[in-house]
Tab-separated table of C-alpha atoms in Angstrom:
chain	number	residue	atom	x	y	z
A	1	UNK	CA	88.939	144.926	-17.191
A	2	UNK	CA	85.197	147.090	-18.736
A	3	UNK	CA	82.871	144.638	-19.542
A	4	UNK	CA	83.277	145.457	-23.056
A	5	UNK	CA	86.842	144.385	-23.470
A	6	UNK	CA	85.701	141.271	-22.293
A	7	UNK	CA	82.705	140.859	-25.085
A	8	UNK	CA	85.326	141.395	-27.031
A	9	UNK	CA	87.956	139.317	-26.069
A	10	UNK	CA	84.912	136.875	-25.999
A	11	UNK	CA	84.181	137.081	-29.288
A	12	UNK	CA	87.529	137.501	-31.039
A	13	UNK	CA	87.983	134.057	-32.799
A	14	UNK	CA	84.521	135.590	-35.347
A	15	UNK	CA	87.221	138.683	-36.259
A	16	UNK	CA	90.067	136.278	-36.553
A	17	UNK	CA	88.231	134.023	-38.733
A	18	UNK	CA	87.296	136.796	-41.194
A	19	UNK	CA	89.924	138.686	-41.917
A	20	UNK	CA	91.746	134.937	-42.453
A	21	UNK	CA	89.444	134.518	-44.969
A	22	UNK	CA	89.815	138.024	-45.734
A	23	UNK	CA	93.529	138.173	-45.792
A	24	UNK	CA	93.291	134.528	-48.131
A	25	UNK	CA	90.743	136.764	-50.798
A	26	UNK	CA	92.899	139.972	-50.311
A	27	UNK	CA	95.801	137.526	-51.542
A	28	UNK	CA	94.482	135.112	-54.095
A	29	UNK	CA	93.544	138.442	-55.814
A	30	UNK	CA	96.293	140.127	-55.218
A	31	UNK	CA	99.196	137.812	-55.346
A	32	UNK	CA	102.028	140.695	-55.937
A	33	UNK	CA	100.778	142.245	-52.711
A	34	UNK	CA	102.287	139.224	-50.836
A	35	UNK	CA	105.673	140.896	-50.172
A	36	UNK	CA	104.588	144.466	-49.102
A	37	UNK	CA	102.544	142.269	-46.654
A	38	UNK	CA	105.144	140.129	-44.917
A	39	UNK	CA	106.988	143.946	-44.933
A	40	UNK	CA	104.535	145.280	-43.074
A	41	UNK	CA	104.238	142.177	-40.686
A	42	UNK	CA	107.323	142.779	-38.821
A	43	UNK	CA	106.195	145.837	-37.383
A	44	UNK	CA	103.101	145.196	-36.533
A	45	UNK	CA	104.602	142.067	-34.688
A	46	UNK	CA	106.651	143.949	-32.653
A	47	UNK	CA	103.137	146.546	-31.862
A	48	UNK	CA	101.482	143.676	-30.831
A	49	UNK	CA	103.943	142.079	-28.821
A	50	UNK	CA	104.711	145.013	-27.125
A	51	UNK	CA	100.768	146.081	-26.495
A	52	UNK	CA	100.629	142.579	-24.905
A	53	UNK	CA	103.557	142.633	-22.570
A	54	UNK	CA	102.686	145.285	-21.200
A	55	UNK	CA	99.916	143.742	-20.071
A	56	UNK	CA	102.583	141.406	-17.746
A	57	UNK	CA	103.230	142.493	-14.585
A	58	UNK	CA	106.702	141.863	-15.391
A	59	UNK	CA	108.013	144.042	-12.552
A	60	UNK	CA	106.445	141.876	-10.214
A	61	UNK	CA	107.986	138.968	-10.524
A	62	UNK	CA	108.463	137.994	-6.583
A	63	UNK	CA	104.615	138.074	-6.550
A	64	UNK	CA	104.470	134.709	-7.894
A	65	UNK	CA	106.658	133.520	-5.353
A	66	UNK	CA	104.135	133.743	-2.481
A	67	UNK	CA	101.962	130.625	-2.915
A	68	UNK	CA	104.301	127.492	-3.667
A	69	UNK	CA	101.775	125.288	-4.112
A	70	UNK	CA	99.996	126.234	-7.052
A	71	UNK	CA	103.991	128.244	-8.225
A	72	UNK	CA	104.937	123.986	-7.980
A	73	UNK	CA	101.474	123.024	-9.799
A	74	UNK	CA	101.415	125.764	-12.859
A	75	UNK	CA	105.107	125.414	-12.881
A	76	UNK	CA	104.876	121.413	-13.697
A	77	UNK	CA	101.993	121.383	-16.145
A	78	UNK	CA	103.231	124.221	-18.220
A	79	UNK	CA	107.302	122.911	-18.194
A	80	UNK	CA	107.020	119.644	-17.151
A	81	UNK	CA	104.199	117.539	-18.279
A	82	UNK	CA	103.236	119.806	-20.661
A	83	UNK	CA	105.707	119.560	-22.979
A	84	UNK	CA	105.995	115.758	-22.335
A	85	UNK	CA	102.308	115.548	-24.361
A	86	UNK	CA	103.044	118.354	-26.700
A	87	UNK	CA	105.903	115.699	-28.024
A	88	UNK	CA	104.307	113.115	-27.136
A	89	UNK	CA	101.255	114.216	-29.219
A	90	UNK	CA	103.248	115.494	-32.675
A	91	UNK	CA	104.502	111.484	-32.585
A	92	UNK	CA	101.304	110.777	-34.015
A	93	UNK	CA	101.599	113.564	-37.267
A	94	UNK	CA	102.791	112.672	-41.209
A	95	UNK	CA	107.094	113.362	-40.467
A	96	UNK	CA	107.272	116.973	-41.635
A	97	UNK	CA	109.672	118.336	-39.529
A	98	UNK	CA	108.482	121.901	-40.840
A	99	UNK	CA	104.510	120.621	-39.449
A	100	UNK	CA	106.376	119.417	-36.211
A	101	UNK	CA	107.223	121.834	-35.420
A	102	UNK	CA	105.497	124.603	-36.449
A	103	UNK	CA	102.886	122.455	-33.557
A	104	UNK	CA	106.000	121.810	-31.259
A	105	UNK	CA	106.483	126.121	-30.820
A	106	UNK	CA	102.868	126.720	-29.969
A	107	UNK	CA	102.683	123.771	-27.472
A	108	UNK	CA	105.443	124.395	-25.884
A	109	UNK	CA	104.368	127.641	-24.611
A	110	UNK	CA	101.960	128.998	-22.016
A	111	UNK	CA	99.829	131.287	-23.039
A	112	UNK	CA	100.831	135.409	-20.616
A	113	UNK	CA	97.242	138.049	-21.507
A	114	UNK	CA	93.773	136.252	-21.947
A	115	UNK	CA	93.976	133.447	-20.379
A	116	UNK	CA	93.767	135.953	-17.447
A	117	UNK	CA	90.590	136.719	-19.115
A	118	UNK	CA	89.232	133.049	-19.138
A	119	UNK	CA	90.131	133.591	-15.808
A	120	UNK	CA	88.403	135.446	-14.432
A	121	UNK	CA	85.175	134.720	-16.640
A	122	UNK	CA	85.469	130.794	-15.719
A	123	UNK	CA	85.599	131.963	-12.041
A	124	UNK	CA	89.211	131.623	-11.488
A	125	UNK	CA	92.114	133.457	-9.060
A	126	UNK	CA	92.215	136.690	-10.644
A	127	UNK	CA	95.373	137.237	-8.701
A	128	UNK	CA	97.292	134.203	-9.177
A	129	UNK	CA	96.644	134.522	-13.165
A	130	UNK	CA	98.349	138.098	-12.587
A	131	UNK	CA	100.967	136.387	-10.913
A	132	UNK	CA	101.967	133.725	-12.424
A	133	UNK	CA	101.757	136.113	-15.922
A	134	UNK	CA	105.828	137.375	-15.598
A	135	UNK	CA	106.771	133.537	-14.519
A	136	UNK	CA	105.714	131.703	-17.235
A	137	UNK	CA	106.424	134.781	-19.988
A	138	UNK	CA	110.353	134.206	-18.365
A	139	UNK	CA	110.512	130.281	-17.878
A	140	UNK	CA	109.356	130.685	-22.120
A	141	UNK	CA	111.760	132.269	-23.300
A	142	UNK	CA	115.028	130.626	-21.704
A	143	UNK	CA	113.467	126.994	-22.198
A	144	UNK	CA	111.867	127.075	-25.582
A	145	UNK	CA	115.270	127.041	-27.879
A	146	UNK	CA	116.343	123.710	-24.790
A	147	UNK	CA	113.152	121.895	-25.584
A	148	UNK	CA	113.609	122.317	-29.431
A	149	UNK	CA	116.734	121.220	-28.892
A	150	UNK	CA	116.156	118.748	-26.860
A	151	UNK	CA	113.886	117.383	-30.406
A	152	UNK	CA	114.337	118.636	-32.969
A	153	UNK	CA	118.168	119.633	-32.468
A	154	UNK	CA	120.071	118.693	-36.342
A	155	UNK	CA	116.771	119.502	-37.699
A	156	UNK	CA	116.730	123.080	-36.564
A	157	UNK	CA	119.977	123.228	-36.926
A	158	UNK	CA	120.814	122.163	-40.454
A	159	UNK	CA	117.975	125.327	-41.659
A	160	UNK	CA	118.125	128.329	-39.036
A	161	UNK	CA	121.116	129.408	-37.650
A	162	UNK	CA	121.863	132.071	-35.301
A	163	UNK	CA	122.186	134.944	-38.018
A	164	UNK	CA	118.748	133.646	-39.565
A	165	UNK	CA	116.506	134.274	-36.169
A	166	UNK	CA	118.331	137.388	-35.723
A	167	UNK	CA	115.339	139.533	-37.405
A	168	UNK	CA	112.490	137.367	-34.585
A	169	UNK	CA	115.250	138.153	-30.794
A	170	UNK	CA	114.596	141.513	-31.345
A	171	UNK	CA	110.745	140.688	-32.852
A	172	UNK	CA	110.244	139.565	-29.119
A	173	UNK	CA	113.078	140.748	-27.133
A	174	UNK	CA	112.610	144.848	-28.133
A	175	UNK	CA	109.385	144.801	-27.093
A	176	UNK	CA	109.579	143.081	-24.123
A	177	UNK	CA	112.620	145.582	-22.864
A	178	UNK	CA	110.684	148.628	-24.334
A	179	UNK	CA	107.680	147.146	-22.205
A	180	UNK	CA	109.813	146.673	-19.049
A	181	UNK	CA	110.483	150.562	-19.428
A	182	UNK	CA	106.718	151.984	-19.950
A	183	UNK	CA	105.663	149.212	-16.442
A	184	UNK	CA	108.339	151.349	-14.322
A	185	UNK	CA	107.166	155.089	-16.103
A	186	UNK	CA	103.180	153.988	-15.671
A	187	UNK	CA	103.157	153.377	-12.132
A	188	UNK	CA	105.490	156.114	-11.293
A	189	UNK	CA	102.748	158.457	-10.562
A	190	UNK	CA	100.203	156.393	-11.048
A	191	UNK	CA	97.924	158.533	-12.975
A	192	UNK	CA	99.507	157.069	-16.647
A	193	UNK	CA	97.574	154.003	-15.497
A	194	UNK	CA	95.453	155.213	-17.715
A	195	UNK	CA	97.476	154.706	-20.674
A	196	UNK	CA	98.115	150.718	-19.915
A	197	UNK	CA	93.881	150.120	-20.097
A	198	UNK	CA	94.741	152.204	-23.014
A	199	UNK	CA	96.854	149.600	-24.644
A	200	UNK	CA	94.824	146.058	-23.700
A	201	UNK	CA	92.802	147.015	-26.356
A	202	UNK	CA	95.237	146.635	-28.946
A	203	UNK	CA	96.176	142.961	-28.976
A	204	UNK	CA	93.079	141.912	-30.826
A	205	UNK	CA	92.913	144.114	-33.397
A	206	UNK	CA	96.640	143.866	-34.001
A	207	UNK	CA	96.591	140.006	-33.856
A	208	UNK	CA	93.271	140.309	-36.356
A	209	UNK	CA	95.760	142.208	-38.790
A	210	UNK	CA	98.348	140.301	-38.069
A	211	UNK	CA	96.599	136.458	-39.149
A	212	UNK	CA	95.377	138.547	-41.827
A	213	UNK	CA	98.774	139.411	-43.023
A	214	UNK	CA	99.632	136.299	-42.960
A	215	UNK	CA	97.596	134.135	-44.531
A	216	UNK	CA	97.126	137.111	-47.439
A	217	UNK	CA	100.856	136.171	-47.815
A	218	UNK	CA	101.276	132.615	-47.407
A	219	UNK	CA	98.075	131.863	-49.505
A	220	UNK	CA	99.976	129.714	-51.569
A	221	UNK	CA	101.026	127.301	-48.812
A	222	UNK	CA	97.645	127.358	-47.074
A	223	UNK	CA	96.068	126.007	-50.533
A	224	UNK	CA	99.273	123.433	-50.283
A	225	UNK	CA	99.091	122.564	-47.033
A	226	UNK	CA	94.894	121.926	-46.046
A	227	UNK	CA	94.828	118.736	-45.592
A	228	UNK	CA	98.127	119.105	-43.323
A	229	UNK	CA	96.244	121.379	-41.338
A	230	UNK	CA	93.061	120.302	-41.034
A	231	UNK	CA	95.615	117.052	-39.155
A	232	UNK	CA	96.547	119.555	-36.445
A	233	UNK	CA	92.866	120.940	-35.901
A	234	UNK	CA	91.997	116.510	-34.445
A	235	UNK	CA	95.580	117.217	-31.969
A	236	UNK	CA	95.147	120.513	-30.646
A	237	UNK	CA	91.714	119.297	-29.923
A	238	UNK	CA	93.401	116.323	-27.494
A	239	UNK	CA	95.851	118.396	-26.217
A	240	UNK	CA	93.169	120.598	-25.261
A	241	UNK	CA	91.759	118.338	-23.240
A	242	UNK	CA	94.802	116.986	-21.628
A	243	UNK	CA	96.185	120.198	-20.108
A	244	UNK	CA	92.386	120.656	-18.590
A	245	UNK	CA	92.503	117.265	-16.963
A	246	UNK	CA	96.549	117.530	-15.834
A	247	UNK	CA	94.953	120.227	-14.482
A	248	UNK	CA	92.710	118.578	-12.041
A	249	UNK	CA	95.450	116.112	-11.525
A	250	UNK	CA	97.557	118.612	-10.681
A	251	UNK	CA	95.065	121.250	-8.421
A	252	UNK	CA	94.320	116.885	-6.585
A	253	UNK	CA	98.144	116.550	-6.008
A	254	UNK	CA	98.543	119.938	-4.387
A	255	UNK	CA	95.178	120.053	-2.900
A	256	UNK	CA	94.567	123.459	-4.132
A	257	UNK	CA	91.458	125.313	-3.948
A	258	UNK	CA	88.895	125.113	-6.503
A	259	UNK	CA	89.056	129.218	-7.811
A	260	UNK	CA	93.078	128.004	-7.905
A	261	UNK	CA	92.321	124.688	-10.075
A	262	UNK	CA	90.218	126.166	-12.853
A	263	UNK	CA	92.814	129.233	-12.896
A	264	UNK	CA	95.343	126.217	-13.559
A	265	UNK	CA	93.484	124.728	-16.094
A	266	UNK	CA	92.739	127.937	-18.102
A	267	UNK	CA	96.693	128.897	-17.872
A	268	UNK	CA	97.440	125.054	-18.857
A	269	UNK	CA	95.255	125.430	-21.797
A	270	UNK	CA	96.251	128.426	-23.284
A	271	UNK	CA	99.401	129.196	-25.444
A	272	UNK	CA	100.966	131.832	-26.636
A	273	UNK	CA	100.612	131.725	-30.524
A	274	UNK	CA	102.184	135.549	-31.338
A	275	UNK	CA	105.139	135.341	-29.439
A	276	UNK	CA	106.528	132.345	-31.329
A	277	UNK	CA	104.914	132.998	-34.799
A	278	UNK	CA	108.518	135.322	-35.194
A	279	UNK	CA	110.347	132.464	-35.110
A	280	UNK	CA	108.107	130.896	-37.926
A	281	UNK	CA	108.676	133.221	-39.929
A	282	UNK	CA	112.070	133.785	-40.811
A	283	UNK	CA	112.333	129.598	-41.198
A	284	UNK	CA	113.126	129.509	-44.570
A	285	UNK	CA	111.070	128.591	-48.019
A	286	UNK	CA	109.449	125.281	-47.959
A	287	UNK	CA	109.051	125.658	-44.002
A	288	UNK	CA	106.142	128.040	-44.215
A	289	UNK	CA	103.844	125.706	-42.738
A	290	UNK	CA	104.701	126.538	-39.466
A	291	UNK	CA	102.996	129.526	-39.280
A	292	UNK	CA	100.843	128.554	-40.617
A	293	UNK	CA	99.750	125.934	-37.802
A	294	UNK	CA	100.213	128.285	-34.961
A	295	UNK	CA	97.829	130.632	-36.339
A	296	UNK	CA	95.458	128.080	-37.020
A	297	UNK	CA	96.042	126.576	-33.330
A	298	UNK	CA	94.462	130.381	-31.449
A	299	UNK	CA	91.722	129.801	-33.584
A	300	UNK	CA	91.159	126.040	-32.517
A	301	UNK	CA	91.812	127.587	-28.627
A	302	UNK	CA	89.476	129.677	-28.446
A	303	UNK	CA	86.448	127.926	-29.834
A	304	UNK	CA	88.071	125.290	-26.974
A	305	UNK	CA	87.916	127.810	-24.693
A	306	UNK	CA	84.011	128.889	-24.562
A	307	UNK	CA	83.318	124.608	-23.389
A	308	UNK	CA	86.740	125.351	-20.860
A	309	UNK	CA	83.581	128.494	-19.374
A	310	UNK	CA	81.950	125.239	-18.863
A	311	UNK	CA	83.511	122.895	-18.405
A	312	UNK	CA	86.166	123.773	-15.979
A	313	UNK	CA	83.761	125.433	-13.568
A	314	UNK	CA	80.651	123.571	-13.681
A	315	UNK	CA	82.404	119.660	-13.880
A	316	UNK	CA	86.306	120.044	-13.882
A	317	UNK	CA	86.101	122.235	-10.627
A	318	UNK	CA	82.895	122.347	-8.580
């Protein structure tokens, strides 16, 4: 990864904050643009997910199984411990199903892209991080409906059916299939790999555009939900602390080396916010807070990663 891209990814939180502010200002000044922003949001999300998925080695899934202890720790942490932890944390939130759904959506799914960058910056095992990403991606797509059915089955079914979420399924599955096809095409011949490197620059500016559009389209919902948004920020901070401590416990239990423990901490601490954003955007009127809390989460997470980069290699896994 180039130094320029590392610098961009380390400072991306300020870009997102700027774009959210700009979106709120534009949405307040010209509220009629809301429908245009909502229409533009979907194709931008497709391109964003495609650019992100191309960075996941989807054709190298079996590489994840080369280290069974690390794999067991990562799967146990991401798909057993953290979902239970997320469910426990939302019990302290106001009894608003839309608010709780948004938090659960984003905390249930582990990151598949920038946690590799933070693992590299934090002295983790980058090879293990890259090998884990395709398994994390496929597992979350399969398990997310199961988790939501278990914790919010009746409430969710009352407002959302399969006919309502098909646009979100298309937005996620279409770029995923395109990325699988692209990966095969890019690697044969190998000189096309430069295309993947160019696509790796896209997610940060595209996500900045997405948060601008969401803020501009939902400015009214944001104003009405400021109090609720403030409630979820401490929850996300607590989640970051508990995720890292869970990684420490799993690393000790599985007797992993320190570099793999750091990678595990960054994997458990980072979430896949924009893969669940399309599903939140399909929710009916009155449930806009779900999308808002999903947009807020990566901002808290990125500040948390600044702390992680000091805490994880210097204190937690020396």
